[in-house]
PDB file of C-alpha atoms in Angstrom:
ATOM      1  CA  UNK A 211      -6.959 -77.033   8.601  1.00  0.00           C
ATOM      2  CA  UNK A 212      -4.278 -74.651   8.431  1.00  0.00           C
ATOM      3  CA  UNK A 213      -1.207 -75.864   9.926  1.00  0.00           C
ATOM      4  CA  UNK A 214       2.016 -74.059  11.620  1.00  0.00           C
ATOM      5  CA  UNK A 215       5.536 -75.437  11.154  1.00  0.00           C
ATOM      6  CA  UNK A 216       7.684 -76.416  14.213  1.00  0.00           C
ATOM      7  CA  UNK A 217       9.908 -73.628  15.899  1.00  0.00           C
ATOM      8  CA  UNK A 218      13.209 -72.578  15.600  1.00  0.00           C
ATOM      9  CA  UNK A 219      15.481 -75.570  15.633  1.00  0.00           C
ATOM     10  CA  UNK A 220      17.789 -76.698  18.665  1.00  0.00           C
ATOM     11  CA  UNK A 221      21.347 -75.066  18.557  1.00  0.00           C
ATOM     12  CA  UNK A 222      22.757 -78.347  17.648  1.00  0.00           C
ATOM     13  CA  UNK A 223      20.683 -78.604  14.337  1.00  0.00           C
ATOM     14  CA  UNK A 224      21.709 -75.110  13.493  1.00  0.00           C
ATOM     15  CA  UNK A 225      25.397 -75.935  13.991  1.00  0.00           C
ATOM     16  CA  UNK A 226      25.041 -78.756  11.790  1.00  0.00           C
ATOM     17  CA  UNK A 227      22.986 -76.820   9.262  1.00  0.00           C
ATOM     18  CA  UNK A 228      26.121 -74.148   9.066  1.00  0.00           C
ATOM     19  CA  UNK A 229      28.594 -76.889   8.943  1.00  0.00           C
ATOM     20  CA  UNK A 230      26.799 -78.543   5.895  1.00  0.00           C
ATOM     21  CA  UNK A 231      26.730 -75.181   4.323  1.00  0.00           C
ATOM     22  CA  UNK A 232      30.212 -74.619   4.513  1.00  0.00           C
ATOM     23  CA  UNK A 233      31.180 -77.927   3.199  1.00  0.00           C
ATOM     24  CA  UNK A 234      28.864 -77.780   0.081  1.00  0.00           C
ATOM     25  CA  UNK A 235      29.928 -74.126  -0.584  1.00  0.00           C
ATOM     26  CA  UNK A 236      33.343 -75.225  -1.089  1.00  0.00           C
ATOM     27  CA  UNK A 237      32.110 -77.356  -4.218  1.00  0.00           C
ATOM     28  CA  UNK A 238      30.477 -74.410  -6.021  1.00  0.00           C
ATOM     29  CA  UNK A 239      31.705 -73.801  -9.386  1.00  0.00           C
ATOM     30  CA  UNK A 240      31.309 -70.084 -10.470  1.00  0.00           C
ATOM     31  CA  UNK A 241      32.758 -70.426 -13.825  1.00  0.00           C
ATOM     32  CA  UNK A 242      30.862 -71.278 -17.220  1.00  0.00           C
ATOM     33  CA  UNK A 243      31.585 -74.658 -17.889  1.00  0.00           C
ATOM     34  CA  UNK A 244      28.964 -75.354 -21.100  1.00  0.00           C
ATOM     35  CA  UNK A 245      29.448 -74.101 -24.585  1.00  0.00           C
ATOM     36  CA  UNK A 246      26.000 -72.671 -24.647  1.00  0.00           C
ATOM     37  CA  UNK A 247      26.961 -70.368 -21.447  1.00  0.00           C
ATOM     38  CA  UNK A 248      29.624 -68.849 -23.294  1.00  0.00           C
ATOM     39  CA  UNK A 249      27.821 -67.978 -26.424  1.00  0.00           C
ATOM     40  CA  UNK A 250      25.521 -64.902 -26.296  1.00  0.00           C
ATOM     41  CA  UNK A 251      22.635 -66.397 -28.455  1.00  0.00           C
ATOM     42  CA  UNK A 252      22.939 -69.384 -26.049  1.00  0.00           C
ATOM     43  CA  UNK A 253      23.353 -71.779 -29.057  1.00  0.00           C
ATOM     44  CA  UNK A 254      23.142 -75.264 -27.820  1.00  0.00           C
ATOM     45  CA  UNK A 255      20.535 -74.617 -25.301  1.00  0.00           C
ATOM     46  CA  UNK A 256      17.648 -76.574 -25.387  1.00  0.00           C
ATOM     47  CA  UNK A 257      15.781 -77.425 -22.087  1.00  0.00           C
ATOM     48  CA  UNK A 258      15.125 -74.872 -19.261  1.00  0.00           C
ATOM     49  CA  UNK A 259      13.774 -75.913 -15.957  1.00  0.00           C
ATOM     50  CA  UNK A 260      12.101 -73.706 -13.171  1.00  0.00           C
ATOM     51  CA  UNK A 261      11.568 -75.010  -9.474  1.00  0.00           C
ATOM     52  CA  UNK A 262       9.402 -73.506  -6.989  1.00  0.00           C
ATOM     53  CA  UNK A 263       7.788 -74.336  -3.487  1.00  0.00           C
ATOM     54  CA  UNK A 264       4.241 -72.596  -3.249  1.00  0.00           C
ATOM     55  CA  UNK A 265       2.451 -72.715  -0.196  1.00  0.00           C
ATOM     56  CA  UNK A 266      -1.284 -73.441   0.837  1.00  0.00           C
ATOM     57  CA  UNK A 267      -2.613 -70.072   1.701  1.00  0.00           C
ATOM     58  CA  UNK A 268      -2.553 -69.644   5.709  1.00  0.00           C
ATOM     59  CA  UNK A 269      -0.422 -72.936   6.061  1.00  0.00           C
ATOM     60  CA  UNK A 270       3.086 -72.918   6.509  1.00  0.00           C
ATOM     61  CA  UNK A 271       3.583 -76.406   6.404  1.00  0.00           C
ATOM     62  CA  UNK A 272       1.461 -77.903   3.440  1.00  0.00           C
ATOM     63  CA  UNK A 273       3.085 -76.793   0.270  1.00  0.00           C
ATOM     64  CA  UNK A 274       3.489 -77.937  -3.385  1.00  0.00           C
ATOM     65  CA  UNK A 275       6.957 -78.299  -4.785  1.00  0.00           C
ATOM     66  CA  UNK A 276       7.102 -78.228  -8.698  1.00  0.00           C
ATOM     67  CA  UNK A 277       9.425 -78.655 -11.445  1.00  0.00           C
ATOM     68  CA  UNK A 278       8.509 -77.583 -15.211  1.00  0.00           C
ATOM     69  CA  UNK A 279      10.832 -78.209 -17.960  1.00  0.00           C
ATOM     70  CA  UNK A 280      10.685 -76.002 -21.133  1.00  0.00           C
ATOM     71  CA  UNK A 281      11.927 -76.398 -24.624  1.00  0.00           C
ATOM     72  CA  UNK A 282      14.199 -73.473 -25.295  1.00  0.00           C
ATOM     73  CA  UNK A 283      13.798 -71.043 -27.272  1.00  0.00           C
ATOM     74  CA  UNK A 284      10.291 -71.895 -28.139  1.00  0.00           C
ATOM     75  CA  UNK A 285       9.539 -72.376 -24.236  1.00  0.00           C
ATOM     76  CA  UNK A 286       6.987 -75.381 -24.597  1.00  0.00           C
ATOM     77  CA  UNK A 287       6.505 -77.482 -21.694  1.00  0.00           C
ATOM     78  CA  UNK A 288       8.204 -80.770 -21.991  1.00  0.00           C
ATOM     79  CA  UNK A 289       7.705 -82.265 -18.376  1.00  0.00           C
ATOM     80  CA  UNK A 290       5.767 -81.209 -15.259  1.00  0.00           C
ATOM     81  CA  UNK A 291       6.120 -82.744 -11.893  1.00  0.00           C
ATOM     82  CA  UNK A 292       4.096 -80.979  -8.867  1.00  0.00           C
ATOM     83  CA  UNK A 293       3.687 -82.809  -5.652  1.00  0.00           C
ATOM     84  CA  UNK A 294       1.817 -81.652  -2.085  1.00  0.00           C
ATOM     85  CA  UNK A 295       4.763 -81.791   0.468  1.00  0.00           C
ATOM     86  CA  UNK A 296       4.691 -81.389   4.155  1.00  0.00           C
ATOM     87  CA  UNK A 297       7.592 -79.182   5.593  1.00  0.00           C
ATOM     88  CA  UNK A 298       8.947 -80.247   8.698  1.00  0.00           C
ATOM     89  CA  UNK A 299      11.817 -77.683   8.874  1.00  0.00           C
ATOM     90  CA  UNK A 300      11.211 -74.301  10.143  1.00  0.00           C
ATOM     91  CA  UNK A 301      11.828 -70.949   8.198  1.00  0.00           C
ATOM     92  CA  UNK A 302      15.211 -69.386   9.222  1.00  0.00           C
ATOM     93  CA  UNK A 303      16.810 -66.388   7.284  1.00  0.00           C
ATOM     94  CA  UNK A 304      19.639 -67.853   5.800  1.00  0.00           C
ATOM     95  CA  UNK A 305      18.690 -71.590   5.667  1.00  0.00           C
ATOM     96  CA  UNK A 306      15.612 -71.700   3.517  1.00  0.00           C
ATOM     97  CA  UNK A 307      17.196 -74.476   1.970  1.00  0.00           C
ATOM     98  CA  UNK A 308      17.159 -76.834   4.510  1.00  0.00           C
ATOM     99  CA  UNK A 309      13.322 -76.292   4.498  1.00  0.00           C
ATOM    100  CA  UNK A 310      12.852 -76.639   0.746  1.00  0.00           C
ATOM    101  CA  UNK A 311      15.728 -78.063  -1.304  1.00  0.00           C
ATOM    102  CA  UNK A 312      15.027 -81.855  -0.055  1.00  0.00           C
ATOM    103  CA  UNK A 313      11.729 -81.927  -2.064  1.00  0.00           C
ATOM    104  CA  UNK A 314      13.222 -80.044  -5.091  1.00  0.00           C
ATOM    105  CA  UNK A 315      16.133 -82.739  -5.077  1.00  0.00           C
ATOM    106  CA  UNK A 316      13.500 -85.557  -5.082  1.00  0.00           C
ATOM    107  CA  UNK A 317      11.627 -83.812  -8.074  1.00  0.00           C
ATOM    108  CA  UNK A 318      15.025 -83.717 -10.070  1.00  0.00           C
ATOM    109  CA  UNK A 319      15.414 -87.348  -9.226  1.00  0.00           C
ATOM    110  CA  UNK A 320      12.292 -88.437 -10.299  1.00  0.00           C
ATOM    111  CA  UNK A 321      12.971 -86.825 -13.631  1.00  0.00           C
ATOM    112  CA  UNK A 322      16.157 -88.467 -14.246  1.00  0.00           C
ATOM    113  CA  UNK A 323      14.373 -91.849 -13.555  1.00  0.00           C
ATOM    114  CA  UNK A 324      11.153 -91.004 -15.791  1.00  0.00           C
ATOM    115  CA  UNK A 325      12.641 -88.912 -18.586  1.00  0.00           C
ATOM    116  CA  UNK A 326      16.352 -88.500 -18.538  1.00  0.00           C
ATOM    117  CA  UNK A 327      16.375 -87.197 -21.968  1.00  0.00           C
ATOM    118  CA  UNK A 328      14.283 -84.270 -20.553  1.00  0.00           C
ATOM    119  CA  UNK A 329      16.941 -83.063 -17.617  1.00  0.00           C
ATOM    120  CA  UNK A 330      17.192 -79.762 -18.248  1.00  0.00           C
ATOM    121  CA  UNK A 331      20.475 -77.769 -18.959  1.00  0.00           C
ATOM    122  CA  UNK A 332      19.964 -74.946 -16.580  1.00  0.00           C
ATOM    123  CA  UNK A 333      17.440 -74.364 -13.615  1.00  0.00           C
ATOM    124  CA  UNK A 334      15.964 -71.093 -12.456  1.00  0.00           C
ATOM    125  CA  UNK A 335      15.123 -71.407  -8.674  1.00  0.00           C
ATOM    126  CA  UNK A 336      12.884 -69.341  -6.756  1.00  0.00           C
ATOM    127  CA  UNK A 337      15.525 -67.760  -4.282  1.00  0.00           C
ATOM    128  CA  UNK A 338      18.948 -66.446  -4.121  1.00  0.00           C
ATOM    129  CA  UNK A 339      22.108 -67.898  -4.978  1.00  0.00           C
ATOM    130  CA  UNK A 340      25.243 -66.387  -4.198  1.00  0.00           C
ATOM    131  CA  UNK A 341      23.529 -63.030  -2.929  1.00  0.00           C
ATOM    132  CA  UNK A 342      22.962 -64.588   0.386  1.00  0.00           C
ATOM    133  CA  UNK A 343      24.069 -63.791   4.008  1.00  0.00           C
ATOM    134  CA  UNK A 344      26.333 -66.638   3.893  1.00  0.00           C
ATOM    135  CA  UNK A 345      27.262 -66.560   0.151  1.00  0.00           C
ATOM    136  CA  UNK A 346      25.118 -70.063  -0.127  1.00  0.00           C
ATOM    137  CA  UNK A 347      21.424 -69.633  -0.973  1.00  0.00           C
ATOM    138  CA  UNK A 348      18.924 -72.186  -1.895  1.00  0.00           C
ATOM    139  CA  UNK A 349      19.911 -72.062  -5.803  1.00  0.00           C
ATOM    140  CA  UNK A 350      23.772 -72.647  -5.023  1.00  0.00           C
ATOM    141  CA  UNK A 351      22.344 -75.510  -2.378  1.00  0.00           C
ATOM    142  CA  UNK A 352      20.174 -77.203  -4.974  1.00  0.00           C
ATOM    143  CA  UNK A 353      22.970 -76.948  -7.864  1.00  0.00           C
ATOM    144  CA  UNK A 354      25.489 -78.720  -5.736  1.00  0.00           C
ATOM    145  CA  UNK A 355      23.209 -81.330  -4.837  1.00  0.00           C
ATOM    146  CA  UNK A 356      21.948 -82.198  -8.140  1.00  0.00           C
ATOM    147  CA  UNK A 357      24.996 -81.010 -10.249  1.00  0.00           C
ATOM    148  CA  UNK A 358      22.956 -78.841 -12.446  1.00  0.00           C
ATOM    149  CA  UNK A 359      23.657 -75.053 -13.150  1.00  0.00           C
ATOM    150  CA  UNK A 360      21.354 -73.030 -11.493  1.00  0.00           C
ATOM    151  CA  UNK A 361      20.233 -69.395 -11.586  1.00  0.00           C
ATOM    152  CA  UNK A 362      18.796 -67.789  -8.311  1.00  0.00           C
ATOM    153  CA  UNK A 363      15.466 -65.703  -9.230  1.00  0.00           C
ATOM    154  CA  UNK A 364      14.652 -63.478  -6.216  1.00  0.00           C
ATOM    155  CA  UNK A 365      11.826 -61.051  -5.516  1.00  0.00           C
ATOM    156  CA  UNK A 366      13.575 -59.000  -3.002  1.00  0.00           C
ATOM    157  CA  UNK A 367      17.215 -57.327  -2.672  1.00  0.00           C
ATOM    158  CA  UNK A 368      18.860 -59.008   0.196  1.00  0.00           C
ATOM    159  CA  UNK A 369      20.753 -56.530   1.549  1.00  0.00           C
ATOM    160  CA  UNK A 370      24.297 -57.919   2.283  1.00  0.00           C
ATOM    161  CA  UNK A 371      27.936 -57.004   1.324  1.00  0.00           C
ATOM    162  CA  UNK A 372      26.826 -53.322   1.598  1.00  0.00           C
ATOM    163  CA  UNK A 373      24.189 -53.890  -0.983  1.00  0.00           C
ATOM    164  CA  UNK A 374      21.215 -51.314  -0.065  1.00  0.00           C
ATOM    165  CA  UNK A 375      17.773 -50.715  -1.310  1.00  0.00           C
ATOM    166  CA  UNK A 376      18.364 -47.095  -1.281  1.00  0.00           C
ATOM    167  CA  UNK A 377      17.692 -44.321  -3.371  1.00  0.00           C
ATOM    168  CA  UNK A 378      20.585 -45.186  -6.157  1.00  0.00           C
ATOM    169  CA  UNK A 379      19.323 -48.536  -6.370  1.00  0.00           C
ATOM    170  CA  UNK A 380      15.700 -47.480  -7.137  1.00  0.00           C
ATOM    171  CA  UNK A 381      17.208 -45.147  -9.436  1.00  0.00           C
ATOM    172  CA  UNK A 382      18.991 -47.910 -11.573  1.00  0.00           C
ATOM    173  CA  UNK A 383      15.466 -49.985 -11.464  1.00  0.00           C
ATOM    174  CA  UNK A 384      13.874 -47.131 -13.186  1.00  0.00           C
ATOM    175  CA  UNK A 385      16.112 -46.916 -15.947  1.00  0.00           C
ATOM    176  CA  UNK A 386      15.593 -50.411 -16.688  1.00  0.00           C
ATOM    177  CA  UNK A 387      13.301 -50.056 -20.035  1.00  0.00           C
ATOM    178  CA  UNK A 388      13.361 -53.131 -21.926  1.00  0.00           C
ATOM    179  CA  UNK A 389      13.689 -56.933 -21.716  1.00  0.00           C
ATOM    180  CA  UNK A 390      17.335 -57.581 -21.207  1.00  0.00           C
ATOM    181  CA  UNK A 391      18.270 -54.355 -19.791  1.00  0.00           C
ATOM    182  CA  UNK A 392      20.094 -54.855 -16.325  1.00  0.00           C
ATOM    183  CA  UNK A 393      22.482 -53.641 -13.980  1.00  0.00           C
ATOM    184  CA  UNK A 394      25.209 -55.676 -11.862  1.00  0.00           C
ATOM    185  CA  UNK A 395      24.473 -55.920  -7.996  1.00  0.00           C
ATOM    186  CA  UNK A 396      27.753 -55.343  -6.827  1.00  0.00           C
ATOM    187  CA  UNK A 397      28.921 -55.695  -3.283  1.00  0.00           C
ATOM    188  CA  UNK A 398      31.042 -53.542  -0.812  1.00  0.00           C
ATOM    189  CA  UNK A 399      33.784 -56.416  -1.558  1.00  0.00           C
ATOM    190  CA  UNK A 400      33.675 -55.880  -5.418  1.00  0.00           C
ATOM    191  CA  UNK A 401      31.975 -58.979  -6.090  1.00  0.00           C
ATOM    192  CA  UNK A 402      29.141 -58.999  -8.433  1.00  0.00           C
ATOM    193  CA  UNK A 403      26.627 -60.972  -6.555  1.00  0.00           C
ATOM    194  CA  UNK A 404      23.652 -60.830  -9.015  1.00  0.00           C
ATOM    195  CA  UNK A 405      21.955 -58.865 -11.477  1.00  0.00           C
ATOM    196  CA  UNK A 406      18.619 -56.761 -11.492  1.00  0.00           C
ATOM    197  CA  UNK A 407      16.427 -56.894 -14.647  1.00  0.00           C
ATOM    198  CA  UNK A 408      12.898 -56.797 -16.179  1.00  0.00           C
ATOM    199  CA  UNK A 409      12.704 -59.414 -18.673  1.00  0.00           C
ATOM    200  CA  UNK A 410       9.949 -61.333 -16.749  1.00  0.00           C
ATOM    201  CA  UNK A 411       8.005 -58.251 -15.832  1.00  0.00           C
ATOM    202  CA  UNK A 412       8.013 -57.364 -19.670  1.00  0.00           C
ATOM    203  CA  UNK A 413       6.951 -60.816 -20.491  1.00  0.00           C
ATOM    204  CA  UNK A 414       3.964 -60.547 -18.134  1.00  0.00           C
ATOM    205  CA  UNK A 415       2.770 -57.049 -19.634  1.00  0.00           C
ATOM    206  CA  UNK A 416       2.849 -58.717 -23.002  1.00  0.00           C
ATOM    207  CA  UNK A 417       1.345 -61.812 -22.207  1.00  0.00           C
ATOM    208  CA  UNK A 418      -1.250 -60.918 -19.551  1.00  0.00           C
ATOM    209  CA  UNK A 419      -1.588 -57.120 -20.701  1.00  0.00           C
ATOM    210  CA  UNK A 420      -1.506 -53.908 -18.761  1.00  0.00           C
ATOM    211  CA  UNK A 421       0.718 -50.967 -18.996  1.00  0.00           C
ATOM    212  CA  UNK A 422       3.888 -51.587 -20.165  1.00  0.00           C
ATOM    213  CA  UNK A 423       7.165 -50.283 -18.750  1.00  0.00           C
ATOM    214  CA  UNK A 424       7.465 -46.470 -18.417  1.00  0.00           C
ATOM    215  CA  UNK A 425       9.993 -44.025 -19.619  1.00  0.00           C
ATOM    216  CA  UNK A 426      13.360 -43.319 -17.203  1.00  0.00           C
ATOM    217  CA  UNK A 427      12.126 -41.252 -14.033  1.00  0.00           C
ATOM    218  CA  UNK A 428       8.516 -42.426 -13.948  1.00  0.00           C
ATOM    219  CA  UNK A 429       7.474 -45.047 -11.637  1.00  0.00           C
ATOM    220  CA  UNK A 430       5.911 -48.124 -13.101  1.00  0.00           C
ATOM    221  CA  UNK A 431       3.147 -49.481 -11.032  1.00  0.00           C
ATOM    222  CA  UNK A 432       3.070 -53.175 -12.003  1.00  0.00           C
ATOM    223  CA  UNK A 433      -0.364 -54.916 -12.721  1.00  0.00           C
ATOM    224  CA  UNK A 434      -0.708 -58.197 -10.507  1.00  0.00           C
ATOM    225  CA  UNK A 435      -1.725 -61.143 -12.040  1.00  0.00           C
ATOM    226  CA  UNK A 436      -3.884 -63.328 -10.181  1.00  0.00           C
ATOM    227  CA  UNK A 437      -1.852 -66.438  -9.020  1.00  0.00           C
ATOM    228  CA  UNK A 438      -1.517 -69.047  -6.337  1.00  0.00           C
ATOM    229  CA  UNK A 439      -0.120 -67.880  -3.057  1.00  0.00           C
ATOM    230  CA  UNK A 440       3.774 -68.631  -3.273  1.00  0.00           C
ATOM    231  CA  UNK A 441       4.382 -67.912   0.728  1.00  0.00           C
ATOM    232  CA  UNK A 442       2.957 -68.768   4.087  1.00  0.00           C
ATOM    233  CA  UNK A 443       2.928 -66.794   7.386  1.00  0.00           C
ATOM    234  CA  UNK A 444       6.649 -67.025   7.476  1.00  0.00           C
ATOM    235  CA  UNK A 445       7.632 -66.191   4.112  1.00  0.00           C
ATOM    236  CA  UNK A 446       5.320 -63.475   2.699  1.00  0.00           C
ATOM    237  CA  UNK A 447       5.838 -63.713  -0.929  1.00  0.00           C
ATOM    238  CA  UNK A 448       4.026 -63.423  -4.363  1.00  0.00           C
ATOM    239  CA  UNK A 449       3.486 -59.981  -4.633  1.00  0.00           C
ATOM    240  CA  UNK A 450       4.180 -57.932  -7.862  1.00  0.00           C
ATOM    241  CA  UNK A 451       7.581 -56.500  -8.828  1.00  0.00           C
ATOM    242  CA  UNK A 452       9.227 -54.461 -10.894  1.00  0.00           C
ATOM    243  CA  UNK A 453      12.552 -56.010 -10.983  1.00  0.00           C
ATOM    244  CA  UNK A 454      14.121 -59.379 -10.190  1.00  0.00           C
ATOM    245  CA  UNK A 455      17.597 -59.882  -8.609  1.00  0.00           C
ATOM    246  CA  UNK A 456      19.155 -62.701 -10.369  1.00  0.00           C
ATOM    247  CA  UNK A 457      21.703 -64.335  -8.261  1.00  0.00           C
ATOM    248  CA  UNK A 458      23.942 -67.286  -9.845  1.00  0.00           C
ATOM    249  CA  UNK A 459      24.075 -70.381  -7.885  1.00  0.00           C
ATOM    250  CA  UNK A 460      26.229 -72.355 -10.004  1.00  0.00           C
ATOM    251  CA  UNK A 461      26.716 -76.320  -9.933  1.00  0.00           C
ATOM    252  CA  UNK A 462      29.445 -78.438  -8.539  1.00  0.00           C
ATOM    253  CA  UNK A 463      32.355 -79.895 -10.051  1.00  0.00           C
ATOM    254  CA  UNK A 464      31.052 -80.244 -13.654  1.00  0.00           C
ATOM    255  CA  UNK A 465      27.873 -58.605   4.875  1.00  0.00           C
ATOM    256  CA  UNK A 466      25.618 -58.341   7.693  1.00  0.00           C
ATOM    257  CA  UNK A 467      21.957 -59.311   6.451  1.00  0.00           C
ATOM    258  CA  UNK A 468      18.989 -57.141   6.874  1.00  0.00           C
ATOM    259  CA  UNK A 469      16.899 -58.398   9.536  1.00  0.00           C
ATOM    260  CA  UNK A 470      13.821 -57.927   7.720  1.00  0.00           C
ATOM    261  CA  UNK A 471      14.911 -59.369   4.503  1.00  0.00           C
ATOM    262  CA  UNK A 472      13.744 -62.531   2.877  1.00  0.00           C
ATOM    263  CA  UNK A 473      15.740 -64.962   1.084  1.00  0.00           C
ATOM    264  CA  UNK A 474      13.251 -64.549  -1.954  1.00  0.00           C
TER     265      UNK A 474
END
């Protein structure tokens, strides 16, 4: 039976969330701290992790929290952890982390206990990092709590700090032709909040078939592979995309948002 999450949290809870975000944000490190990060070929990078929370279709309470670790550059699965969880916090724009991150932190903790040698050197997170209404998205939140470098991989452009999904932005997307092509997402403040690229879309084309990315000036119609739902009624995601916004969410020590925008 489908279940619905609780409604908007009381104002005192919201105040606590804001305070905690501000405190954790102060611990973000936004410089490269690892040798492999400074090497264009990523020499020394051996393990890459990915985390996601996927919803049961039609249900905004039951979900599957997953952590997968791959070898790099072979991309062979080294470790998997998927568990059904029950979300108790509602989805509120700007506060996705309080709904999902506790389950992802638990997954990282279990990995450290079971197989510490397989802890990833970087985590790819389904959500935003610094590209966020409060500058501290789910990828930043997870990075601070786990002390792991994190990269937010979002499906949609959060329109903050002057960023807009306008004609210019769409033209830049159309000029992305091959895996690795990208352009900076620079906000009105002059800060680079992320990058948009087509590497994952190109990989899907090569792996699952379908049309290749078109030449500049031509629209690409992405063929959607069948996949499990990735969003409940409050977070309608899981749709095909022609580009992704990569928003850094660095680890700890070692703009007005678009009202309809999603954090993923």
